[in-house]
């Protein structure tokens, strides 16, 4: 039953076609708020990506089944205000 619910969430954030990864985080990937998009065009593109929704779905899924992922999700939550492409890449790695 949970698998069906999770697949529905993945469809909601367009992550049905991702491949599983052996680790939930990209090793040694430095993320910072300095990576936030500064170009208006890039800001507009990143605003179309449901970063907050993806984090919310992950937090729910983790609370039910994978408490070991709380650290990386908390870390990625720091960048909710203005995420960039590297932040989204790191988030997709967790899925």
mmCIF file of C-alpha atoms in Angstrom, residues 9-87:
data_model
loop_
_atom_site.group_PDB
_atom_site.id
_atom_site.type_symbol
_atom_site.label_atom_id
_atom_site.label_comp_id
_atom_site.label_asym_id
_atom_site.label_seq_id
_atom_site.Cartn_x
_atom_site.Cartn_y
_atom_site.Cartn_z
ATOM 1 C CA UNK A 9 4.063 11.286 -4.818
ATOM 2 C CA UNK A 10 6.882 10.661 -7.278
ATOM 3 C CA UNK A 11 4.511 11.266 -10.186
ATOM 4 C CA UNK A 12 3.442 14.487 -8.537
ATOM 5 C CA UNK A 13 7.008 15.847 -8.597
ATOM 6 C CA UNK A 14 7.982 14.316 -11.975
ATOM 7 C CA UNK A 15 10.473 11.826 -10.530
ATOM 8 C CA UNK A 16 9.079 8.569 -11.922
ATOM 9 C CA UNK A 17 11.949 8.149 -14.394
ATOM 10 C CA UNK A 18 14.873 8.489 -11.981
ATOM 11 C CA UNK A 19 17.188 5.590 -11.311
ATOM 12 C CA UNK A 20 18.012 4.414 -7.786
ATOM 13 C CA UNK A 21 21.342 5.533 -6.398
ATOM 14 C CA UNK A 22 23.528 3.651 -3.934
ATOM 15 C CA UNK A 23 23.833 6.671 -1.620
ATOM 16 C CA UNK A 24 21.248 9.303 -0.693
ATOM 17 C CA UNK A 25 23.755 12.154 -0.917
ATOM 18 C CA UNK A 26 26.394 13.107 -3.441
ATOM 19 C CA UNK A 27 29.702 12.747 -1.586
ATOM 20 C CA UNK A 28 31.673 15.965 -1.082
ATOM 21 C CA UNK A 29 29.140 18.107 -2.937
ATOM 22 C CA UNK A 30 29.538 21.593 -1.494
ATOM 23 C CA UNK A 31 26.156 23.300 -1.378
ATOM 24 C CA UNK A 32 25.752 26.888 -0.269
ATOM 25 C CA UNK A 33 23.365 29.787 -0.561
ATOM 26 C CA UNK A 34 25.955 31.474 -2.792
ATOM 27 C CA UNK A 35 24.919 29.019 -5.502
ATOM 28 C CA UNK A 36 21.459 30.607 -5.653
ATOM 29 C CA UNK A 37 20.520 31.801 -9.128
ATOM 30 C CA UNK A 38 21.198 35.478 -9.754
ATOM 31 C CA UNK A 39 20.189 35.748 -13.392
ATOM 32 C CA UNK A 40 16.452 36.599 -13.750
ATOM 33 C CA UNK A 41 15.998 33.917 -16.400
ATOM 34 C CA UNK A 42 17.548 31.230 -14.204
ATOM 35 C CA UNK A 43 15.471 32.391 -11.217
ATOM 36 C CA UNK A 44 12.332 32.035 -13.320
ATOM 37 C CA UNK A 45 13.308 28.509 -14.405
ATOM 38 C CA UNK A 46 14.051 27.417 -10.841
ATOM 39 C CA UNK A 47 10.724 28.813 -9.612
ATOM 40 C CA UNK A 48 8.948 26.307 -11.865
ATOM 41 C CA UNK A 49 10.640 23.392 -10.083
ATOM 42 C CA UNK A 50 8.636 22.179 -7.044
ATOM 43 C CA UNK A 51 11.655 22.085 -4.678
ATOM 44 C CA UNK A 52 9.589 22.747 -1.520
ATOM 45 C CA UNK A 53 6.983 20.182 -2.501
ATOM 46 C CA UNK A 54 9.683 17.591 -3.140
ATOM 47 C CA UNK A 55 11.201 18.248 0.278
ATOM 48 C CA UNK A 56 7.789 17.998 1.925
ATOM 49 C CA UNK A 57 7.096 14.674 0.263
ATOM 50 C CA UNK A 58 10.514 13.384 1.285
ATOM 51 C CA UNK A 59 9.993 14.481 4.893
ATOM 52 C CA UNK A 60 6.722 12.579 5.004
ATOM 53 C CA UNK A 61 8.199 9.471 3.390
ATOM 54 C CA UNK A 62 11.217 9.553 5.702
ATOM 55 C CA UNK A 63 9.120 9.905 8.831
ATOM 56 C CA UNK A 64 7.303 6.701 7.895
ATOM 57 C CA UNK A 65 10.071 4.510 6.561
ATOM 58 C CA UNK A 66 13.601 5.973 6.408
ATOM 59 C CA UNK A 67 14.571 8.002 9.492
ATOM 60 C CA UNK A 68 18.227 7.637 8.488
ATOM 61 C CA UNK A 69 17.670 10.230 5.748
ATOM 62 C CA UNK A 70 16.633 13.051 8.082
ATOM 63 C CA UNK A 71 20.117 14.606 8.067
ATOM 64 C CA UNK A 72 20.382 15.120 4.303
ATOM 65 C CA UNK A 73 16.776 16.337 4.069
ATOM 66 C CA UNK A 74 17.370 18.830 6.865
ATOM 67 C CA UNK A 75 20.504 20.037 5.100
ATOM 68 C CA UNK A 76 18.673 20.481 1.786
ATOM 69 C CA UNK A 77 15.891 22.341 3.602
ATOM 70 C CA UNK A 78 18.335 25.181 4.255
ATOM 71 C CA UNK A 79 18.101 26.110 0.572
ATOM 72 C CA UNK A 80 14.303 26.171 0.180
ATOM 73 C CA UNK A 81 14.128 29.940 -0.231
ATOM 74 C CA UNK A 82 16.211 30.129 -3.409
ATOM 75 C CA UNK A 83 17.435 26.725 -4.670
ATOM 76 C CA UNK A 84 19.746 26.323 -7.632
ATOM 77 C CA UNK A 85 20.393 23.496 -10.087
ATOM 78 C CA UNK A 86 23.027 21.853 -7.843
ATOM 79 C CA UNK A 87 20.513 21.905 -4.973
#
